[in-house]
Amino acid sequence: MAIVFQKTRGLTDVETHYCPGCTHGIVHRLVGEVLEELGVLDIAIGVAPVGCAVLAYKYFNCDMHEAAHGRAPAVATGIKRVHPENFVFTYQGDGDLASIGTAEIVHAAHRGEKISTIFINNAIYGMTGGQMAPTTLVGQKATTAPYGRDEAHCGKPIRIAEMLATIDGAKFVERVTVTSPAHVRKAKKAIKECFKVQIEGKGFGIVEVLSTCPTNWGLTPTEALKWLEDNMIPYYPLGNFKRPEEVE
Amino acid sequence: MAKAKPKIQGRVTFEEDRCKGCGLCVNACPVNIISLDNNKINAKGYHPATVTDMDKCIACASCALMCPDVVITVERL
C-alpha cells in the first residue's frame, strides 16, 4: 500500500477560515507542497497580505510576517535584503496587489528584488464584502457596482501579469488557474518554477492564480469554477509570459 | 488475447470534521463515487463528503488535488 496523496508538512494543522469551496485553500496547499519539495520550508519567510488571506500567517508552516495593506513586496524587500540566504515570498490578493499595492509590486519587480509573489485574482474584494476590484470584469456585479461594472465609468479590468511582464526586473511571470485537477498540477509546476528563479538568484517572480469567490459571486463552489472558466479565462489568458533565458 | 491490465485500486480517507461540504471533490471524481452525506452533520455543521463505493476508486487523487481544506488522504492498494 502506497500513500499517493497526504497533507504537506508545509501547512500547519490550523483549520482555515475560508468559505467552503474557496480556492485559496488549494493555492495554500500548492505553496506548502512546493516549499517542502524544494527543501526551503525551514528557511522560508512568507509575507501575508491584507484581504481574505490576512490570516495566512497561521496556515503556512514557516516563518511569516504580516504587512500593511498592499505593502507585502516592500516588507519582503526588507526581509530579503537583510537575510539574503532565506527564501522570501509574498501571498497577495487582487484588492491588495492590484489596487492599493500596485506601486509596491511594480517597483519591487522593477528593482528586480529576489522575492517570489503569489497573486490571487478572484475579480472582487472578498473580505470586505464583495466590492468592485480593479480586476472585476466589465458587466460583473459587485456591491459597489450593482448594475455591473460600467466600462465608461470604471474602465476595463487591469491585467497584472501582462503589465509586470514588460518590466525588465521581473524574470518569471505566469498566469494559471485551479479549476480542475489538470490546472492544479500546472499551477503547482508554475509555482515551483517561480520559486526556483529566486533560489537560483535570478530575480523577481510572480504567479497570478485565477481564483473563485463563491460567496461574493453568489454561486455554488462548482458553479463558480465554471463561471471562472467561461468569463475570466477569455479576458485573463493563461500561460507563461516570461521566464529567465537558459544560460548557455 | 492480451492480458487485462491489473486494476488499480485505491482508498481515500476523509477527515470528516474538517470538511466544509463544498463539493469540489464530488465534481472532480472521474468515477463518480463521492457524494455529500446528507444524513450526517459534522462538527462544523456541514454535510461532509463521503465515498459510496470504495471498490471503484482508482487512486487518481483528483479529489485530493481539488480539496481546498486538505482533508483527503489517498492510498494505492
Short mmCIF file of C-alpha atoms in Angstrom, two decimals:
data_model
loop_
_atom_site.label_atom_id
_atom_site.label_comp_id
_atom_site.label_asym_id
_atom_site.label_seq_id
_atom_site.Cartn_x
_atom_site.Cartn_y
_atom_site.Cartn_z
CA MET A 1 0.00 0.00 0.00
CA ALA A 2 1.46 3.32 -1.01
CA ILE A 3 0.30 6.73 0.00
CA VAL A 4 -0.48 8.69 -3.14
CA PHE A 5 -1.54 11.91 -1.50
CA GLN A 6 -1.36 13.28 2.01
CA LYS A 7 -1.27 16.67 3.65
CA THR A 8 2.00 18.54 3.20
CA ARG A 9 4.32 19.49 6.04
CA GLY A 10 4.24 23.00 4.55
CA LEU A 11 0.87 23.72 6.16
CA THR A 12 0.01 23.87 9.84
CA ASP A 13 -2.87 21.90 11.36
CA VAL A 14 -4.95 25.05 11.85
CA GLU A 15 -8.29 24.92 10.02
CA THR A 16 -8.61 27.75 7.51
CA HIS A 17 -11.28 30.41 7.92
CA TYR A 18 -12.02 30.45 4.17
CA CYS A 19 -15.56 29.95 2.91
CA PRO A 20 -16.46 26.48 1.60
CA GLY A 21 -15.10 25.99 -1.90
CA CYS A 22 -12.74 28.96 -1.80
CA THR A 23 -9.70 28.19 -3.92
CA HIS A 24 -7.36 29.98 -1.51
CA GLY A 25 -7.08 26.62 0.25
CA ILE A 26 -5.86 24.89 -2.91
CA VAL A 27 -3.21 27.55 -3.55
CA HIS A 28 -2.07 27.48 0.10
CA ARG A 29 -1.56 23.75 -0.24
CA LEU A 30 0.40 24.12 -3.50
CA VAL A 31 2.70 26.72 -1.95
CA GLY A 32 3.23 24.47 1.10
CA GLU A 33 3.98 21.46 -1.08
CA VAL A 34 6.43 23.38 -3.27
CA LEU A 35 8.25 24.83 -0.23
CA GLU A 36 8.60 21.31 1.17
CA GLU A 37 9.66 19.74 -2.12
CA LEU A 38 12.29 22.39 -2.84
CA GLY A 39 13.68 21.93 0.67
CA VAL A 40 13.28 25.60 1.61
CA LEU A 41 10.48 25.23 4.13
CA ASP A 42 12.85 25.71 7.06
CA ILE A 43 14.42 28.87 5.62
CA ALA A 44 11.24 30.32 4.11
CA ILE A 45 9.78 33.62 5.29
CA GLY A 46 6.33 34.47 3.97
CA VAL A 47 4.65 37.84 3.98
CA ALA A 48 0.87 37.81 4.45
CA PRO A 49 -1.34 40.49 2.89
CA VAL A 50 -4.49 42.28 3.96
CA GLY A 51 -7.61 40.73 2.49
CA CYS A 52 -9.10 37.25 2.80
CA ALA A 53 -5.61 35.78 3.18
CA VAL A 54 -4.81 38.11 6.08
CA LEU A 55 -4.58 35.13 8.42
CA ALA A 56 -2.25 33.20 6.08
CA TYR A 57 0.48 33.51 8.71
CA LYS A 58 -1.43 30.95 10.76
CA TYR A 59 -1.60 28.43 7.91
CA PHE A 60 1.90 28.25 6.43
CA ASN A 61 4.32 26.16 8.44
CA CYS A 62 7.21 28.60 8.08
CA ASP A 63 8.14 31.99 9.48
CA MET A 64 5.56 34.57 8.49
CA HIS A 65 5.28 38.35 8.64
CA GLU A 66 2.15 40.47 8.32
CA ALA A 67 2.28 43.57 6.13
CA ALA A 68 0.12 46.68 5.89
CA HIS A 69 -2.39 46.68 3.04
CA GLY A 70 -0.57 46.26 -0.27
CA ARG A 71 2.88 46.64 1.27
CA ALA A 72 3.89 42.97 1.28
CA PRO A 73 6.51 43.42 -1.51
CA ALA A 74 8.08 46.30 0.42
CA VAL A 75 8.26 44.24 3.63
CA ALA A 76 9.58 41.25 1.65
CA THR A 77 12.24 43.50 0.10
CA GLY A 78 13.47 44.47 3.55
CA ILE A 79 13.50 40.88 4.80
CA LYS A 80 15.31 39.57 1.71
CA ARG A 81 17.96 42.31 1.83
CA VAL A 82 18.70 41.65 5.49
CA HIS A 83 18.50 37.86 5.12
CA PRO A 84 19.57 37.13 1.53
CA GLU A 85 20.10 33.46 2.37
CA ASN A 86 16.43 32.99 3.29
CA PHE A 87 13.63 32.23 0.85
CA VAL A 88 11.11 35.09 0.86
CA PHE A 89 7.66 35.03 -0.70
CA THR A 90 4.53 37.19 -0.57
CA TYR A 91 0.97 35.91 -0.88
CA GLN A 92 -1.42 38.64 -2.01
CA GLY A 93 -4.92 39.09 -3.36
CA ASP A 94 -6.16 41.41 -6.08
CA GLY A 95 -7.51 44.04 -3.70
CA ASP A 96 -4.07 44.10 -2.10
CA LEU A 97 -1.68 43.75 -5.03
CA ALA A 98 -3.66 45.18 -7.95
CA SER A 99 -5.15 48.15 -6.13
CA ILE A 100 -3.58 49.75 -3.08
CA GLY A 101 -0.30 47.89 -3.52
CA THR A 102 0.29 48.42 -7.24
CA ALA A 103 3.20 50.79 -6.63
CA GLU A 104 4.93 48.32 -4.31
CA ILE A 105 4.66 45.35 -6.66
CA VAL A 106 5.66 47.35 -9.75
CA HIS A 107 8.75 48.77 -8.06
CA ALA A 108 9.72 45.52 -6.35
CA ALA A 109 9.65 43.93 -9.81
CA HIS A 110 11.41 46.92 -11.35
CA ARG A 111 14.24 46.73 -8.82
CA GLY A 112 14.49 43.01 -9.52
CA GLU A 113 14.10 42.09 -5.87
CA LYS A 114 14.85 38.41 -5.41
CA ILE A 115 11.44 37.60 -3.97
CA SER A 116 8.53 35.49 -5.22
CA THR A 117 4.90 36.57 -5.26
CA ILE A 118 1.73 34.51 -5.40
CA PHE A 119 -1.07 36.74 -6.67
CA ILE A 120 -4.65 35.55 -6.18
CA ASN A 121 -7.01 37.15 -8.70
CA ASN A 122 -10.68 36.47 -7.95
CA ALA A 123 -12.02 39.66 -9.58
CA ILE A 124 -13.57 41.01 -6.39
CA TYR A 125 -12.82 42.26 -2.88
CA GLY A 126 -13.65 39.17 -0.83
CA MET A 127 -13.05 40.00 2.82
CA THR A 128 -14.78 43.37 2.85
CA GLY A 129 -17.95 42.01 1.28
CA GLY A 130 -17.76 41.88 -2.50
CA GLN A 131 -16.90 45.40 -3.61
CA MET A 132 -15.63 46.06 -7.15
CA ALA A 133 -11.89 45.48 -7.55
CA PRO A 134 -9.60 46.76 -10.32
CA THR A 135 -9.81 43.21 -11.68
CA THR A 136 -13.64 42.99 -11.71
CA LEU A 137 -14.83 42.15 -15.23
CA VAL A 138 -16.91 44.58 -17.28
CA GLY A 139 -20.57 43.80 -16.55
CA GLN A 140 -19.76 41.77 -13.43
CA LYS A 141 -21.94 42.71 -10.48
CA ALA A 142 -20.41 43.78 -7.17
CA THR A 143 -21.84 45.54 -4.13
CA THR A 144 -20.37 48.84 -5.37
CA ALA A 145 -21.41 48.10 -8.97
CA PRO A 146 -24.97 46.76 -8.57
CA TYR A 147 -25.68 47.06 -12.31
CA GLY A 148 -22.35 45.55 -13.25
CA ARG A 149 -19.00 47.25 -13.90
CA ASP A 150 -19.51 50.11 -16.34
CA GLU A 151 -16.56 50.48 -18.69
CA ALA A 152 -17.29 54.16 -19.41
CA HIS A 153 -17.15 54.91 -15.68
CA CYS A 154 -14.54 52.49 -14.30
CA GLY A 155 -12.54 51.37 -17.31
CA LYS A 156 -11.54 47.83 -18.09
CA PRO A 157 -10.03 45.42 -15.57
CA ILE A 158 -6.25 45.50 -15.15
CA ARG A 159 -4.11 42.63 -16.40
CA ILE A 160 -1.31 42.46 -13.85
CA ALA A 161 0.68 39.57 -15.34
CA GLU A 162 0.95 41.24 -18.76
CA MET A 163 1.90 44.55 -17.14
CA LEU A 164 4.64 43.08 -14.96
CA ALA A 165 5.99 41.04 -17.89
CA THR A 166 7.03 44.32 -19.55
CA ILE A 167 9.34 45.13 -16.62
CA ASP A 168 12.97 44.04 -17.07
CA GLY A 169 13.45 43.15 -13.40
CA ALA A 170 10.64 40.59 -13.45
CA LYS A 171 12.19 37.30 -14.52
CA PHE A 172 9.27 34.93 -14.20
CA VAL A 173 5.63 35.80 -14.91
CA GLU A 174 2.90 33.20 -15.40
CA ARG A 175 -0.87 33.09 -15.10
CA VAL A 176 -2.53 29.85 -14.02
CA THR A 177 -5.82 28.73 -12.53
CA VAL A 178 -7.01 25.91 -10.26
CA THR A 179 -10.40 24.96 -11.71
CA SER A 180 -9.58 21.29 -12.42
CA PRO A 181 -7.03 18.68 -11.30
CA ALA A 182 -5.09 19.28 -14.55
CA HIS A 183 -4.97 23.03 -13.91
CA VAL A 184 -3.94 22.42 -10.29
CA ARG A 185 -0.97 20.33 -11.49
CA LYS A 186 0.03 23.08 -13.95
CA ALA A 187 -0.31 25.71 -11.24
CA LYS A 188 1.99 23.74 -8.96
CA LYS A 189 4.57 23.44 -11.74
CA ALA A 190 4.45 27.20 -12.30
CA ILE A 191 4.83 27.97 -8.58
CA LYS A 192 7.80 25.60 -8.41
CA GLU A 193 9.49 27.23 -11.39
CA CYS A 194 8.81 30.67 -9.94
CA PHE A 195 10.34 29.74 -6.58
CA LYS A 196 13.38 28.22 -8.31
CA VAL A 197 14.02 31.58 -10.01
CA GLN A 198 14.53 33.10 -6.56
CA ILE A 199 16.56 30.17 -5.22
CA GLU A 200 18.90 30.44 -8.21
CA GLY A 201 19.22 34.18 -7.55
CA LYS A 202 17.81 35.21 -10.92
CA GLY A 203 15.36 37.82 -9.71
CA PHE A 204 11.70 38.59 -9.19
CA GLY A 205 8.98 36.04 -9.97
CA ILE A 206 5.19 36.18 -9.84
CA VAL A 207 2.46 33.61 -10.41
CA GLU A 208 -1.04 35.00 -10.91
CA VAL A 209 -3.67 32.45 -9.94
CA LEU A 210 -7.24 32.96 -11.21
CA SER A 211 -9.40 32.05 -8.23
CA THR A 212 -13.03 31.89 -7.27
CA CYS A 213 -15.09 33.71 -4.67
CA PRO A 214 -18.30 31.64 -4.48
CA THR A 215 -19.72 33.70 -1.60
CA ASN A 216 -19.42 37.14 -3.18
CA TRP A 217 -20.10 35.94 -6.71
CA GLY A 218 -23.33 34.42 -5.37
CA LEU A 219 -22.64 30.99 -6.86
CA THR A 220 -22.06 27.47 -5.55
CA PRO A 221 -18.37 26.41 -5.48
CA THR A 222 -18.85 24.23 -8.57
CA GLU A 223 -20.76 26.93 -10.47
CA ALA A 224 -18.03 29.39 -9.52
CA LEU A 225 -15.36 27.24 -11.20
CA LYS A 226 -17.49 27.13 -14.35
CA TRP A 227 -18.06 30.90 -14.21
CA LEU A 228 -14.32 31.46 -13.92
CA GLU A 229 -13.61 29.26 -16.94
CA ASP A 230 -16.33 30.88 -19.05
CA ASN A 231 -15.75 34.51 -18.12
CA MET A 232 -12.35 35.13 -16.59
CA ILE A 233 -10.07 32.95 -18.74
CA PRO A 234 -11.15 34.67 -22.02
CA TYR A 235 -10.13 38.05 -20.54
CA TYR A 236 -7.17 36.83 -18.48
CA PRO A 237 -5.44 34.34 -20.81
CA LEU A 238 -3.50 31.58 -19.07
CA GLY A 239 0.12 30.87 -19.82
CA ASN A 240 3.70 31.91 -19.26
CA PHE A 241 4.58 35.48 -20.12
CA LYS A 242 8.23 35.44 -19.14
CA ARG A 243 10.86 33.06 -17.89
CA PRO A 244 14.61 33.52 -17.48
CA GLU A 245 16.59 32.67 -20.60
CA GLU A 246 18.50 29.43 -20.32
CA VAL A 247 22.20 30.04 -19.66
CA GLU A 248 24.21 28.54 -22.50
CA MET B 1 -5.54 -12.42 -26.21
CA ALA B 2 -3.72 -9.72 -24.33
CA LYS B 3 -3.90 -9.89 -20.61
CA ALA B 4 -6.19 -7.39 -19.00
CA LYS B 5 -4.26 -4.73 -17.11
CA PRO B 6 -4.27 -5.25 -13.35
CA LYS B 7 -6.91 -3.00 -11.92
CA ILE B 8 -5.59 -0.16 -9.81
CA GLN B 9 -7.44 0.14 -6.58
CA GLY B 10 -7.34 2.95 -4.15
CA ARG B 11 -8.61 4.02 -0.82
CA VAL B 12 -9.43 7.58 0.16
CA THR B 13 -9.99 8.76 3.71
CA PHE B 14 -11.71 12.00 4.61
CA GLU B 15 -11.02 13.89 7.79
CA GLU B 16 -14.74 14.46 8.07
CA ASP B 17 -14.78 17.04 10.83
CA ARG B 18 -12.63 19.43 8.77
CA CYS B 19 -14.74 19.06 5.61
CA LYS B 20 -16.74 22.15 4.63
CA GLY B 21 -19.01 20.29 2.22
CA CYS B 22 -18.10 22.46 -0.78
CA GLY B 23 -18.45 19.57 -3.20
CA LEU B 24 -15.38 20.29 -5.34
CA CYS B 25 -14.22 16.67 -4.81
CA VAL B 26 -17.64 15.37 -5.88
CA ASN B 27 -17.24 17.33 -9.09
CA ALA B 28 -13.64 16.20 -9.68
CA CYS B 29 -14.09 12.43 -9.18
CA PRO B 30 -13.81 10.71 -12.60
CA VAL B 31 -15.63 7.57 -11.40
CA ASN B 32 -18.37 9.48 -9.57
CA ILE B 33 -18.13 7.70 -6.24
CA ILE B 34 -18.02 10.74 -3.94
CA SER B 35 -21.14 12.41 -2.61
CA LEU B 36 -22.08 14.72 0.23
CA ASP B 37 -23.62 12.70 3.03
CA ASN B 38 -26.97 14.35 3.66
CA ASN B 39 -27.63 12.10 6.67
CA LYS B 40 -24.61 13.35 8.56
CA ILE B 41 -23.66 16.73 10.00
CA ASN B 42 -20.05 17.26 11.07
CA ALA B 43 -18.60 19.36 13.88
CA LYS B 44 -18.56 22.43 11.62
CA GLY B 45 -22.23 21.97 10.70
CA TYR B 46 -21.69 20.84 7.10
CA HIS B 47 -22.66 17.67 5.26
CA PRO B 48 -19.24 16.03 4.83
CA ALA B 49 -18.08 14.34 1.64
CA THR B 50 -18.04 10.56 1.67
CA VAL B 51 -17.26 7.70 -0.72
CA THR B 52 -20.17 5.49 -1.72
CA ASP B 53 -18.31 2.67 -3.49
CA MET B 54 -14.67 2.39 -2.43
CA ASP B 55 -14.02 -0.61 -4.71
CA LYS B 56 -14.32 1.64 -7.75
CA CYS B 57 -11.65 4.09 -6.53
CA ILE B 58 -8.71 4.29 -8.95
CA ALA B 59 -6.40 6.28 -6.63
CA CYS B 60 -6.11 9.16 -9.11
CA ALA B 61 -6.11 11.72 -6.25
CA SER B 62 -8.23 14.17 -8.27
CA CYS B 63 -10.44 14.73 -5.24
CA ALA B 64 -7.44 15.48 -3.04
CA LEU B 65 -5.98 17.87 -5.63
CA MET B 66 -9.20 19.90 -5.65
CA CYS B 67 -9.90 19.86 -1.88
CA PRO B 68 -9.37 23.39 -0.53
CA ASP B 69 -9.25 22.15 3.06
CA VAL B 70 -6.76 19.30 2.53
CA VAL B 71 -8.96 16.75 4.33
CA ILE B 72 -8.31 13.88 1.90
CA THR B 73 -5.59 11.22 2.06
CA VAL B 74 -5.25 8.83 -0.89
CA GLU B 75 -3.65 5.40 -0.78
CA ARG B 76 -2.99 2.95 -3.60
CA LEU B 77 -3.65 -0.67 -2.66
#
